[in-house]
Structure formats: structure tokens, C-alpha cells
XYZ file of C-alpha atoms in Angstrom:
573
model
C 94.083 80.786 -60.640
C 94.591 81.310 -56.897
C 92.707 79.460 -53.910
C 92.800 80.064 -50.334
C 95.294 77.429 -48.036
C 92.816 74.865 -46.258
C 95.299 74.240 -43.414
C 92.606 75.258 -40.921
C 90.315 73.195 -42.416
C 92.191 70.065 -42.265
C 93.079 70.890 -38.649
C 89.480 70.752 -37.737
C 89.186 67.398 -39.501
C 91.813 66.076 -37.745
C 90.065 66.992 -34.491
C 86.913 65.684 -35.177
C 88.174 62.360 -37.018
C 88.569 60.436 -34.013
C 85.157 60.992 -32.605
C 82.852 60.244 -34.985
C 80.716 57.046 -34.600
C 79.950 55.525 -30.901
C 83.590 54.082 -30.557
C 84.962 57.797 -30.550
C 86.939 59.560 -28.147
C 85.725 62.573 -25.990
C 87.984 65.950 -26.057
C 89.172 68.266 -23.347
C 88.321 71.387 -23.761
C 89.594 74.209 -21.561
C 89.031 78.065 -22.002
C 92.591 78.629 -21.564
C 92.138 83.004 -21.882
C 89.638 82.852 -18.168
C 90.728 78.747 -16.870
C 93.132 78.522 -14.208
C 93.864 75.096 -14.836
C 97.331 75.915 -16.522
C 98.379 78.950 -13.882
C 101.798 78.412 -12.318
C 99.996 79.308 -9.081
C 100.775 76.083 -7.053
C 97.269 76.384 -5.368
C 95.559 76.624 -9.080
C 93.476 73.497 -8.238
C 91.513 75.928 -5.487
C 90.856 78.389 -8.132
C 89.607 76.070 -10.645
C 86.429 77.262 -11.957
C 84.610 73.868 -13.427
C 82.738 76.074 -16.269
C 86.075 76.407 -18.097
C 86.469 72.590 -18.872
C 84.556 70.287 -20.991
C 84.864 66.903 -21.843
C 82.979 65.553 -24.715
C 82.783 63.506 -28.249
C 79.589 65.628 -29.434
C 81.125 67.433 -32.954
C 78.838 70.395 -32.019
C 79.601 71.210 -28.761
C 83.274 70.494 -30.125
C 82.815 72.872 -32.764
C 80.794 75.487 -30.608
C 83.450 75.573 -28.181
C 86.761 75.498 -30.373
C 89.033 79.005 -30.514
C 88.633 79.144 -33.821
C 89.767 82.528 -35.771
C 90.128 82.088 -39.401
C 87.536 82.896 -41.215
C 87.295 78.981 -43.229
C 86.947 78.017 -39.594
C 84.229 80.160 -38.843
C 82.037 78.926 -41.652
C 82.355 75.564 -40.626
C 81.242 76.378 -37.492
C 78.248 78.124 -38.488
C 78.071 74.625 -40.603
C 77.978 72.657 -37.208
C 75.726 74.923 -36.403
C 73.086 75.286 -38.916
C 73.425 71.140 -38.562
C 72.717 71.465 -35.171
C 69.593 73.193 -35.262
C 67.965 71.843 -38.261
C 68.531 68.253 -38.149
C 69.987 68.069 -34.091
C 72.320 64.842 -34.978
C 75.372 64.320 -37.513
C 77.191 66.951 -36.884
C 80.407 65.356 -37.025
C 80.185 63.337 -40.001
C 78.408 66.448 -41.496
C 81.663 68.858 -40.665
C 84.074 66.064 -41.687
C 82.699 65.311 -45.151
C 82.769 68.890 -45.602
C 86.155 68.983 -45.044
C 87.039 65.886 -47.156
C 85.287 67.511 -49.417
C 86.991 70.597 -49.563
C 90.330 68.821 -49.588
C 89.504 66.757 -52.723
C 88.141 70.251 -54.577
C 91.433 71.868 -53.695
C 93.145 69.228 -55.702
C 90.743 69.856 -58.689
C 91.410 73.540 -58.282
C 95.726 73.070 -58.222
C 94.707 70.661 -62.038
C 93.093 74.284 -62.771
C 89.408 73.055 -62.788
C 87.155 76.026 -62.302
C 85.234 76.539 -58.867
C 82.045 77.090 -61.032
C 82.443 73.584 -63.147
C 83.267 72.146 -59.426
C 80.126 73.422 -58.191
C 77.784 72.503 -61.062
C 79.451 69.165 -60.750
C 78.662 69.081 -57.187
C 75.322 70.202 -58.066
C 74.705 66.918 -60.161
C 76.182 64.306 -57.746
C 73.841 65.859 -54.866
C 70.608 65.485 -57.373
C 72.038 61.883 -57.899
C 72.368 61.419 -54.129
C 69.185 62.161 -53.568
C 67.584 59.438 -56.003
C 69.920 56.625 -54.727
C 69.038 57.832 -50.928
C 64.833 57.907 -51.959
C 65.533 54.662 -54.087
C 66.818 52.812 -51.135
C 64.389 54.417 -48.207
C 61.728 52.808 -46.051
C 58.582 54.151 -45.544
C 57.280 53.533 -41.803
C 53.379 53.470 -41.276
C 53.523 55.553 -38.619
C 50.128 57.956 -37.188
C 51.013 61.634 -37.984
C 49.903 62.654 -34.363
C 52.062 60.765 -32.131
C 50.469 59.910 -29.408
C 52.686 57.668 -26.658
C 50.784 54.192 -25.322
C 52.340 52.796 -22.368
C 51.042 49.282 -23.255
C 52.122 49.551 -27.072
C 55.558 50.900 -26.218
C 55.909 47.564 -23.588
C 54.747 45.068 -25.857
C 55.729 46.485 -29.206
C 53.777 44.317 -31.149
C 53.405 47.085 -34.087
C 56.954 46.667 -36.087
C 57.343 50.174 -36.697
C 57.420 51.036 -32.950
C 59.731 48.054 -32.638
C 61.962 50.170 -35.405
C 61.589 53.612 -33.387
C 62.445 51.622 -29.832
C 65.839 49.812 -31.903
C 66.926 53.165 -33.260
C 66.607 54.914 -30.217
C 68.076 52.452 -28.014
C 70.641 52.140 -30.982
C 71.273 55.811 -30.682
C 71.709 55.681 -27.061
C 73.845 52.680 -26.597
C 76.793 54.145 -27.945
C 76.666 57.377 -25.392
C 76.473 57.698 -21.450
C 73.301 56.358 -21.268
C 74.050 52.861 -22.501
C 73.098 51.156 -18.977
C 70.178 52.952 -19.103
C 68.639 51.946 -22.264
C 64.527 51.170 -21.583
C 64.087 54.346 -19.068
C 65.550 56.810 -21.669
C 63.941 55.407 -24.582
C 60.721 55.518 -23.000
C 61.544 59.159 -22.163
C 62.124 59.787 -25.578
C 59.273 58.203 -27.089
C 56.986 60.474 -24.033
C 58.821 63.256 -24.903
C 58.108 63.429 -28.228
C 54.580 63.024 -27.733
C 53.985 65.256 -25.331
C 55.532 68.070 -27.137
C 53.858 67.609 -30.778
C 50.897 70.388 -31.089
C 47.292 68.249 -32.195
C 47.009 70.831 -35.080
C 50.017 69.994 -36.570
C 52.351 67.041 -37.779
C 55.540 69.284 -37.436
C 57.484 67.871 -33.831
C 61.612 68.971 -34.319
C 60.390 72.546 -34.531
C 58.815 72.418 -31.148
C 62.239 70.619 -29.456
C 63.998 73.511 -28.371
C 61.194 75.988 -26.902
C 59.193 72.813 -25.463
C 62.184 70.872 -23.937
C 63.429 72.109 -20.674
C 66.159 70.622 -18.518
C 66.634 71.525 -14.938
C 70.132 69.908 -13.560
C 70.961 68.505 -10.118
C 74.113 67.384 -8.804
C 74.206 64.286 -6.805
C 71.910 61.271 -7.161
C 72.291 58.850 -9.965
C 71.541 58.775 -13.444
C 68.486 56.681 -12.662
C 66.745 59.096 -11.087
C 66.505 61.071 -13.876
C 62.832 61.649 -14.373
C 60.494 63.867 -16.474
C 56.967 65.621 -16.534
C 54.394 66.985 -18.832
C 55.026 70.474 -17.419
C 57.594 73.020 -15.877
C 59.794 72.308 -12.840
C 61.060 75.738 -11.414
C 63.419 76.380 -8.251
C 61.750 77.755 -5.193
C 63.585 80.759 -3.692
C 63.965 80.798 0.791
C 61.364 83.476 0.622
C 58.744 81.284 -1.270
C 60.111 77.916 0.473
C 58.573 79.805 3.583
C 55.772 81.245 1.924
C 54.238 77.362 0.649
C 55.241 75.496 3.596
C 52.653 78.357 5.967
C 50.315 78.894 3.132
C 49.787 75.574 1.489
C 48.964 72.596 4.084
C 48.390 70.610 0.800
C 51.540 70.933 -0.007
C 53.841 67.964 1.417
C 57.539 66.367 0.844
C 55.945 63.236 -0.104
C 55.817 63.877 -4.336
C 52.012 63.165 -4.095
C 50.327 65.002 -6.971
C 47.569 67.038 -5.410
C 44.223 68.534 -7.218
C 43.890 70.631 -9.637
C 44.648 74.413 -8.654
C 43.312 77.043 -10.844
C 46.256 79.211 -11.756
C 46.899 83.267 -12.147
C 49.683 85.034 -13.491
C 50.267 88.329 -12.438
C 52.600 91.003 -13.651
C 51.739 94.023 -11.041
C 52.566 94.581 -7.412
C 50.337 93.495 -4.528
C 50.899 95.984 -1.576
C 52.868 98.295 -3.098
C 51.464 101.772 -3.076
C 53.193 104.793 -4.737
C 51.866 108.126 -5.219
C 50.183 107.967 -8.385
C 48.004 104.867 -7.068
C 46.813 107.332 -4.110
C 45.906 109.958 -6.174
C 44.116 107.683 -9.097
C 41.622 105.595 -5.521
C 41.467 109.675 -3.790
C 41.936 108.805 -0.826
C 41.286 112.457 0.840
C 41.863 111.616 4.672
C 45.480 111.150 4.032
C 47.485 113.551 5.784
C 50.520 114.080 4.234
C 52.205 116.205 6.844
C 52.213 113.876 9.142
C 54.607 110.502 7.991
C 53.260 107.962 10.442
C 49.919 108.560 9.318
C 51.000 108.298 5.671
C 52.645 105.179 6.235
C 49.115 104.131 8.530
C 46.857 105.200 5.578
C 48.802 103.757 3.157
C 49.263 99.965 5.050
C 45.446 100.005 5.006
C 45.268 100.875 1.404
C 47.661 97.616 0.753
C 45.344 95.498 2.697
C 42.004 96.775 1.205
C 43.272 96.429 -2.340
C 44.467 92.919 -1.030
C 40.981 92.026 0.606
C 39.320 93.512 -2.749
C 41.564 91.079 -5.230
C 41.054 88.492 -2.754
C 37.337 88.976 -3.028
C 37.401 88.872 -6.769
C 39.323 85.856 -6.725
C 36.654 84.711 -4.480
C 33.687 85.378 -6.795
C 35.185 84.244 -10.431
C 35.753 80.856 -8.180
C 32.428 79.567 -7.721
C 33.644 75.490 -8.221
C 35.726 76.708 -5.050
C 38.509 75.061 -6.000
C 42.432 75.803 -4.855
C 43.675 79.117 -6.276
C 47.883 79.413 -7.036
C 48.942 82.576 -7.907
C 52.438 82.938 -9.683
C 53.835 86.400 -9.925
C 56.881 88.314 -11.416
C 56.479 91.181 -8.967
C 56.926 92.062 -5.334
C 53.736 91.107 -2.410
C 54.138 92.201 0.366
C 54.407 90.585 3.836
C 51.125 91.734 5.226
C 49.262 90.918 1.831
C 50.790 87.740 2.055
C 49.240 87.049 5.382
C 45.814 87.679 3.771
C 46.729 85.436 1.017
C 47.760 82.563 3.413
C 43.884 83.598 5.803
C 42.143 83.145 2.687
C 43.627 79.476 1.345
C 45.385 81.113 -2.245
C 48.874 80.116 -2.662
C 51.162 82.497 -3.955
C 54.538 82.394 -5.439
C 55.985 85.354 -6.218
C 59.487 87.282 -7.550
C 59.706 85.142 -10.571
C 61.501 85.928 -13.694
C 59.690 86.824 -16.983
C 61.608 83.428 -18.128
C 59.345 81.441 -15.331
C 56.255 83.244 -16.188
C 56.119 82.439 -20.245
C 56.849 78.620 -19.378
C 54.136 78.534 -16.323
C 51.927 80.032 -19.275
C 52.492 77.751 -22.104
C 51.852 74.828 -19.065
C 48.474 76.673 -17.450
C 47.299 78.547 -20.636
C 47.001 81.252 -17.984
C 47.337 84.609 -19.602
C 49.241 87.141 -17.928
C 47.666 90.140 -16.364
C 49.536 92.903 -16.465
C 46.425 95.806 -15.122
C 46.046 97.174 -12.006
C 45.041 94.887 -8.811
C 41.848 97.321 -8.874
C 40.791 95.820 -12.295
C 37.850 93.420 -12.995
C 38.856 89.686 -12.604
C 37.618 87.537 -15.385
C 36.696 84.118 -15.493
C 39.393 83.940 -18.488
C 42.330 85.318 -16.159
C 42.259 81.206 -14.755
C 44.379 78.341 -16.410
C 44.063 75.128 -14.412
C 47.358 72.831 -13.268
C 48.213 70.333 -10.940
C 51.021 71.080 -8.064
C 53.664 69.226 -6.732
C 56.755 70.127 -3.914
C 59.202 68.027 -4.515
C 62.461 68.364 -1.729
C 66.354 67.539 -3.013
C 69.113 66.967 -1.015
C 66.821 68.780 2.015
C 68.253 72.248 0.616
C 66.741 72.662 -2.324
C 62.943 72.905 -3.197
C 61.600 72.136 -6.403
C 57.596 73.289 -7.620
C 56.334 70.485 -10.528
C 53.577 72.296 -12.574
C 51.907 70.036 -14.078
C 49.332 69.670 -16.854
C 48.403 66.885 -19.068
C 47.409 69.218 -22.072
C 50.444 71.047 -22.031
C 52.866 70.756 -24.794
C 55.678 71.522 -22.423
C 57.899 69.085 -20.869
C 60.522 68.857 -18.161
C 63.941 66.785 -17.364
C 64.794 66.714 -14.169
C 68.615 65.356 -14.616
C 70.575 63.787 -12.008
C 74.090 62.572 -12.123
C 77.426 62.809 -9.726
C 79.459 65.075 -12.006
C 78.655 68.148 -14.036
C 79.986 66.627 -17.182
C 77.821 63.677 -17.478
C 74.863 65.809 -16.427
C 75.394 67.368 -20.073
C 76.481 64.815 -21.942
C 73.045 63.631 -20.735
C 71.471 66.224 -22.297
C 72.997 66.397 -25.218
C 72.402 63.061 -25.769
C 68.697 63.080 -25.237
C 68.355 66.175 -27.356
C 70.053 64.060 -30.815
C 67.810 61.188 -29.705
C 64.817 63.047 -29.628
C 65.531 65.046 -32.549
C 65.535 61.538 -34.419
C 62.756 60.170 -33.447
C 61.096 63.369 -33.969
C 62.591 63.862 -37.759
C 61.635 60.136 -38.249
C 58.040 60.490 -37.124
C 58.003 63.586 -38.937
C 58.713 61.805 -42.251
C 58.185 58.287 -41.879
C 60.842 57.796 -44.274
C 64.259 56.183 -43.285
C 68.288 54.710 -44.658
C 70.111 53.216 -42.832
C 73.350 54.468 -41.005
C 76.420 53.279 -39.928
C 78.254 54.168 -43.126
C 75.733 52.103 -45.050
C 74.072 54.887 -46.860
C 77.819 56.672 -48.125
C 78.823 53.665 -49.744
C 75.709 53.364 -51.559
C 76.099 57.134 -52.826
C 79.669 56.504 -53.706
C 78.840 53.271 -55.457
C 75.731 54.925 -57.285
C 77.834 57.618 -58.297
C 80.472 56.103 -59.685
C 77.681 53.986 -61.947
C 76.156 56.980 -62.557
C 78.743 58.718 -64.695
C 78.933 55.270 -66.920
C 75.358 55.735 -67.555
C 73.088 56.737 -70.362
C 71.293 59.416 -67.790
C 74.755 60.950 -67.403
C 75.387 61.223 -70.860
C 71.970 62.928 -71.681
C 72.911 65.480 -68.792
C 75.708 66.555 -70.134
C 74.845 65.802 -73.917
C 75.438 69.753 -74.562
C 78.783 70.265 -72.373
C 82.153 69.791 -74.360
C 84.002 66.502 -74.123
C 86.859 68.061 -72.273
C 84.504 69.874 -69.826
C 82.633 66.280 -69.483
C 85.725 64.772 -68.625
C 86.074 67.413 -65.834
C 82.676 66.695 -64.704
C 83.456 62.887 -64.478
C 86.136 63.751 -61.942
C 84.911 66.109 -60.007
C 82.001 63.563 -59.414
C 84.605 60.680 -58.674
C 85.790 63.620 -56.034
C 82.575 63.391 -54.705
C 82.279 59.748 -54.201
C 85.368 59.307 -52.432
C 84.913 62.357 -49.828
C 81.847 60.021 -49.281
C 84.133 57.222 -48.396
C 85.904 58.833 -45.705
C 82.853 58.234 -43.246
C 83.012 54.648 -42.989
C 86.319 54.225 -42.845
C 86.934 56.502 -40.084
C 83.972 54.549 -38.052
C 85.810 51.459 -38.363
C 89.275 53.276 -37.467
C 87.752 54.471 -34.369
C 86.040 51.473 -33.506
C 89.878 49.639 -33.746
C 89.407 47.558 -36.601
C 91.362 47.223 -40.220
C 89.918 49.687 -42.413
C 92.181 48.383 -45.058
C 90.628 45.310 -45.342
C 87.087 45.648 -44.224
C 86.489 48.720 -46.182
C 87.644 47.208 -49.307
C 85.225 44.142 -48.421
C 81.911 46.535 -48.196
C 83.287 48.482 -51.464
C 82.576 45.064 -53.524
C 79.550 44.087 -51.841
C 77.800 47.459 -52.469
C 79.734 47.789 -56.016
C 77.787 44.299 -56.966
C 74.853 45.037 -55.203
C 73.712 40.909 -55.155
C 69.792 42.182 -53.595
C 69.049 45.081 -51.901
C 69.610 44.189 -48.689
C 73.117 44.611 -49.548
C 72.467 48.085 -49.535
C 72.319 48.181 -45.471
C 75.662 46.394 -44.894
C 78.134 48.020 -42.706
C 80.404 47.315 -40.185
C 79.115 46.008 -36.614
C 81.534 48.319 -34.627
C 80.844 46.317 -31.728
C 81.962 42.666 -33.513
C 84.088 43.900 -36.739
C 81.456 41.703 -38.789
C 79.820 42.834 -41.939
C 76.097 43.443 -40.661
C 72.908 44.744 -41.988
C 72.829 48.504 -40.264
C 68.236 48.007 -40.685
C 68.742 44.936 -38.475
C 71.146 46.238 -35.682
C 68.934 49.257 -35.441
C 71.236 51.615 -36.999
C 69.065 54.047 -38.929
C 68.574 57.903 -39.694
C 66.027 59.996 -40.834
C 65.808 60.574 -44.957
C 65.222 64.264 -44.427
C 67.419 64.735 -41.973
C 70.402 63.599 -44.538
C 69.439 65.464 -47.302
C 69.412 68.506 -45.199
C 73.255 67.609 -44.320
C 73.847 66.749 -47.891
C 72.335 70.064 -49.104
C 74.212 72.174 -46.325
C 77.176 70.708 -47.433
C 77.270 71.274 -50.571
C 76.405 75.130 -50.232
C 79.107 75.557 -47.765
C 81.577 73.771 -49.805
C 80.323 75.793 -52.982
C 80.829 79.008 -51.590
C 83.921 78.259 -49.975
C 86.040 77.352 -53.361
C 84.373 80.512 -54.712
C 86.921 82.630 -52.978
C 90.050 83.338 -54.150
C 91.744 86.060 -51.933
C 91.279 87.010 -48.357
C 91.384 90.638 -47.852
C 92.374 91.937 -44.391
């Protein structure tokens, strides 16, 4: 029976070995087909473009951003991938154990072993992984709407938050952010809340739409901040347009009233010929181009004065009026705009608009300015002009209901800005998985040498016998090993975390193999490593925990990718 060659695959694992766990090492990356960084131009330093590099440890920006070709490569991207976006941490021990995986089923496929008895077998150690893994979970009593308490999170006196704050702060000790501990936890914790919808306990689904980031260079990291709303980018021509129209407005981050809001999708002052004929306007004199353009300038303004004045009669609280639109208004409109106290930002893209929407629950009006104006057309929001570096203005929309939020990230160097980023979003996607389903192992390693431990038990067992009670003896035997397979692919992630970390694997890994394989009380369960002391430690204690769900999604993903891999025998080009 033929197989394919799994040289690509153990290429990838040998990139991705050495930066698994917090003690790993980051990775150059350069787009060598567009970067100038390896030109023989003498002056290439000039010409450097800083988009073509990236330095980083995170196995799915790693994977995202790797030349990869062959086509085994390319499923174990869309592996990082699918990883990525459905649990949003473990990507690299995900991609590695697929590939130790794949490199102990190639052995079982030289002995001749079927792929389909390989899978099946596969099939029965994941079932069994999931048992040990529920067996050995902690339930947290955790409210399904989380709702963020400034006073709880401070004093902590509930143990479960204590759990979130240590696995969070866990999380984030081992990336960028390690100095900055308490302010990014807290973010987290805010974050999460704010974006969970009331009518529903689901929160990682909402992460990517209601997560924004906007990035600044310069600054330090702690000045990082973020708000329960959208922060967009004024353009010069709006810059000009709040600082004449909006006295409220000031430099000094004060949060003002609340503004009612209106989107718009139309033109304001803006006449073309179908417009003139629809109002029939019959004194206009078309022979004559100066009194076209006349006639037509006091059309602008009267459509202007009457969408003012409808403004001006749905308002009868008389409260501050914003207007945010993705068309053009023109300059004398815009003077009416300013006369009348209605702030106006306009030339936005379709992008701003949605997120201003989901922040104001404004809808968007997309009729003519010569339409009715509702009382329903108004969302409400609070404004603030914030000013960086005195070049650049930034508008804070704000909204306390919205299920929106905002990071403003600050750093000195591009590449910390996103490793910022990307190490908020696997934070948050914990926290989010864990309040999702309360349920939690812990990490570290911990939880792979209790699957490899229960597995190898488990095929000495009575259950394991009355599984395969109707399969042949020589096809149980087969089963047996291709199980054992299992367990040790399972191995490789603790070892590699204490490789990387600089300790002896040798030794310490054959230490937590007995502890686990005698199992003295279930705490023994949680040892691991303490990658910061070399000690044998429980991973519950030091905080190092992941969500339940979140590894059997892995697990699952895995074992699909692996399945369907050893399924192919020849690669047709």
C-alpha cells in the first residue's frame, strides 16, 4: 500500500516546535517575493517597506503567513485556521500534535496497518479522551450573563473570579504584556462583558465583529485604553468641520451629553437633473448657466433649511443633533448645519457607518433629503474628540448599551502593537470560551499526560475489551497500537514545553509520566512543569487552565484532519 511522503509536514513541526508554551521563541518572517530586505541594492534599508516583516511566536500568524505550497501544508494551515477561529488559542500545540500525529500513523501505515483501522482506532482514543478530559473537569459557578463589577473584579472575593483573573493574568504573563498584567486583565474581563448580547449566553461568537482595534504609533503600552463604542479617524476636512461647528467639542477627553445621532446615506447639496425635474422647479432657465448654477445653489440651501427644519421638529427634548454620513455635503449646507447647532461628519466609509450603527442603533436612511423624518431615524450616543500626537484626531462614540467595543493600542514599534493584539484576542477568547462553559482542565501539559496515561489503561481494560469484543484478535492487536500511537503523539506537548522553557525533558518528563501513571489523588492530575522554576507544580494552582470545549474542539479537528490525510494515497498533478 502506498502513502504520501510527510516531509512537509515534519518541516512545519520543526518550525513551530520551538515556540510553543510562554518560554518560546518568536520567528522572522519576511515576504521575500515583494521585501527588499535581501536586495543587493546597497541603499535597501531606504526601501524597506515594514509590512513585509513580522516577528512573532503566535503558531497562527506563523502558519497564516508561511509560503507554504504543498498541498499536506495547505491543510494544516486551514487546520491553524479553523483553530483560530473556533477556539482563538492553541494553535500551536493544535498543529504540532497533528503533526506528531501524522508521523506516528505513517509508521503504522509502512507495518501495513490500514488508514481505515487507523482511523476507527483514532476514533476510539478521541471518545476515550473525552471521558478522561470530562472526568477530570471543574465546573465554575459562574452567571451566564456576564456582567463586569468594578468592585468584584478589585476585591475578588468570589473564587471563581479569582480563577478567571489567575488564568488571564496566567495567559498574559507569558506574552508582551507581562508588565502590564492588572490593566489588561481588567480589559479583558470589560471586554467580554461589554460584548455578550443580554438575550444570549453565546460571547466567542460575538469576538470578531464586536472587537475593534484602532493602532497608534508612539506612546507606551500603558496608554492603551478601551471604550464601550467605536473610535474612528477624523479626516482634515471634518477636523475643520467639528472644531467651527461643535464648541462642545474640546481637546480635553471630557465626555460630553448625549447627542442624538443620524445616519445618512444620500447627498446634502448635491443637485442633479433628475432631482430638478422630480421638486419642478419651472423658473429655471436653462439657457442661461449662471442662472442654473443661481437656481440650483438655492435649491441646495432650501432642501438644507427643509432637513434642518425636520430635524428641528422630531427634536422636541432639544437636545444636540450629530449627523454621520457616507456621502458628500456641501460647503454652503455645511454652513447651515454649523448656524443651526447639528454637527456633521461626513465622507465616511460604509465600514464606519455599520459600526456607528451597531453603537447608536441608528438606522441608516438611505431616501431622499425631501423625505419625512421620523422620530425612529434617531439613535442616541455620547461624543468625545480626543487629539494624538497634535496631527491626528480621533471621534470616541460612545454608548453604554452598545455591544461594541474599541482598543485604542499604543506602543513604539509596529510589531508589538500586534503582538498586542493578538494577544488580547487569545485572552479574550478564553475567558469568553470559559464563561461560555463554565467547565475547565488544566493546561500546561497537564491534561496530555492524563489522556496518554488514561489511554494506555484504557486498552488493559474490561471497557476496551467489550468495544472490540466483535473485532478479530489480530485486528485488536492493531487497534491496541494504533491507540499506544495516540498516547505518545500526546506526549510530545509537554516535553517540548519543558525543552523550550530550558529544562531536562529527559528527566522531568519521565518524573510526571509516574506521577500521572499512579495517579496517588486527583490532584495529581494537574501536575506539570512550572516553566518558570523547573518544579513539578499543580497547573489549577499557578493559574494555568483552558477551556473544556475549547480542547475538544482541537481534539476533534485533529483527528478529522489527520483522518483524511492518511486516506490519500497518490497525489495527482
Amino acid at each position: 500500500m502506498t502513502h504520501l511522503n510527510f516531509i512537509p509536514v515534519y518541516s512545519i513541526f520543526k518550525i513551530l516546535s520551538t515556540s510553543l508554551g510562554p518560554k518560546g521563541l518568536d520567528k522572522v518572517i519576511v515576504n521575500i517575493e515583494e521585501s527588499t530586505l535581501f536586495t543587493q541594492n546597497e541603499n535597501y534599508n531606504q526601501n524597506f517597506d515594514i509590512n513585509d516583516l513580522i516577528i512573532t511566536n503566535d503558531g497562527a500568524t506563523i502558519m497564516k503567513n508561511l509560503p507554504i505550497k504543498h498541498p499536506l501544508g495547505i491543510i494544516l494551515k486551514q487546520l491553524s485556521n479553523s483553530i483560530d477561529v473556533q477556539v482563538g488559542d492553541g494553535t500551536t500545540s493544535g498543529v504540532i500534535l497533528a503533526c506528531k500525529l501524522l508521523e506516528e500513523s505513517e509508521k503504522l501505515l509502512i507495518k501495513n496497518y490500514h488508514p481505515n483501522l487507523i482511523i476507527k482506532s483514532y476514533q476510539i482514543a478521541y471518545d476515550q479522551c473525552k471521558k478522561i478530559l470530562n472526568l477530570n473537569c471543574i465546573e465554575l459557578n459562574i452567571p451566564s450573563i456576564f456582567i463586569y463589577n468594578e468592585k468584584e473584579f478589585n476585591n475578588a472575593e468570589n473564587n471563581d473570579i479569582k480563577i478567571l483573573k489567575q488564568i488571564i493574568s496566567t495567559s498574559l504573563s507569558s506574552k508582551i504584556l507581562s508588565n502590564y498584567i492588572e490593566q489588561f486583565t481588567k480589559f479583558c474581563f470589560q471586554a467580554v462583558s461589554y460584548i455578550q448580547d443580554p438575550s444570549s449566553t453565546l460571547i466567542f461568537n460575538n469576538i470578531q465583529n464586536n472587537i475593534k482595534y484602532n493602532k497608534i504609533l508612539g506612546n507606551n503600552i500603558a496608554s492603551t485604553k478601551l471604550i464601550r463604542g467605536i473610535i474612528i479617524k477624523l479626516r482634515l476636512d471634518n477636523i475643520n468641520i467639528m472644531e467651527l461647528n461643535n464648541s462642545s467639542f474640546n481637546s480635553n477627553n471630557s465626555v460630553n451629553n448625549n447627542f442624538k445621532t443620524m445616519l445618512i446615506n444620500f447627498d446634502i447639496g448635491f443637485i442633479d437633473e433628475n432631482t430638478l425635474k422630480l421638486i419642478k422647479y419651472n423658473n429655471l432657465n436653462f439657457n442661461k448657466i449662471e442662472m442654473i448654477e443661481n437656481e440650483k445653489k438655492q435649491l441646495e440651501i432650501k432642501q438644507a433649511t427643509d432637513f434642518i427644519s425636520n430635524l428641528k421638529n422630531q427634536n422636541k427634548e432639544d437636545e444636540p443633533i450629530i449627523i454621520f454620513s457616507s456621502k458628500r455635503i456641501s460647503l454652503s449646507c455645511l454652513k447651515l448645519f454649523k448656524d443651526n447647532n447639528i454637527k456633521i461628519i461626513y465622507n465616511l466609509s460604509d465600514e464606519e457607518i455599520l459600526n456607528i450603527q451597531k453603537v447608536t442603533f441608528s438606522p441608516i436612511v438611505i431616501n431622499t433629503i425631501t423625505s419625512t423624518i421620523h422620530s425612529s431615524y434617531f439613535g442616541t450616543c455620547k461624543i468625545n474628540q480626543t487629539i494624538e500626537k497634535q496631527s491626528e484626531f480621533y471621534l470616541e462614540i460612545l454608548n453604554d448599551q452598545s455591544n461594541v467595543c474599541t482598543f485604542l493600542l499604543k506602543a513604539p514599534s509596529v510589531f508589538i502593537i500586534e503582538e498586542i493584539q493578538r494577544s488580547l484576542n487569545d485572552s479574550i477568547s478564553i475567558l469568553s470560551l470559559i464563561i461560555e462553559n463554565k467547565k475547565i482542565i488544566s493546561g500546561g501539559g497537564s491534561n496530555e499526560l492524563q489522556l496518554s496515561s488514561g489511554l494506555e489503561k484504557f486498552i488493559k481494560s474490561n471497557e476496551f475489551n467489550q468495544l472490540v469484543v466483535d473485532e478479530s484478535k489480530q485486528d485488536i492487536f492493531k487497534i491496541m497500537n494504533c491507540i499506544k500511537s495516540f498516547a505518545r503523539a500526546l506526549q510530545i506537548i509537554p516535553i517540548l514545553l519543558i525543552n523550550n522553557a530550558g529544562f531536562d525533558s529527559l528527566v522531568l518528563f519521565e518524573h510526571l509520566k509516574i506521577i500521572h501513571k499512579e495517579q496517588i489523588s486527583k490532584d495529581y492530575n494537574y501536575t506539570s512543569i512550572n516553566l518558570n522554576s523547573g518544579k513539578i507544580s499543580n497547573m489549577l494552582e499557578l493559574g494555568v487552565i483552558e477551556s473544556l470545549k475549547g480542547k475538544e474542539t482541537i481534539l476533534k479537528m485533529i483527528i478529522d484532519t489527520v483522518s483524511m490525510i492518511i486516506k490519500i494515497d497518490q497525489m495527482i498533478k
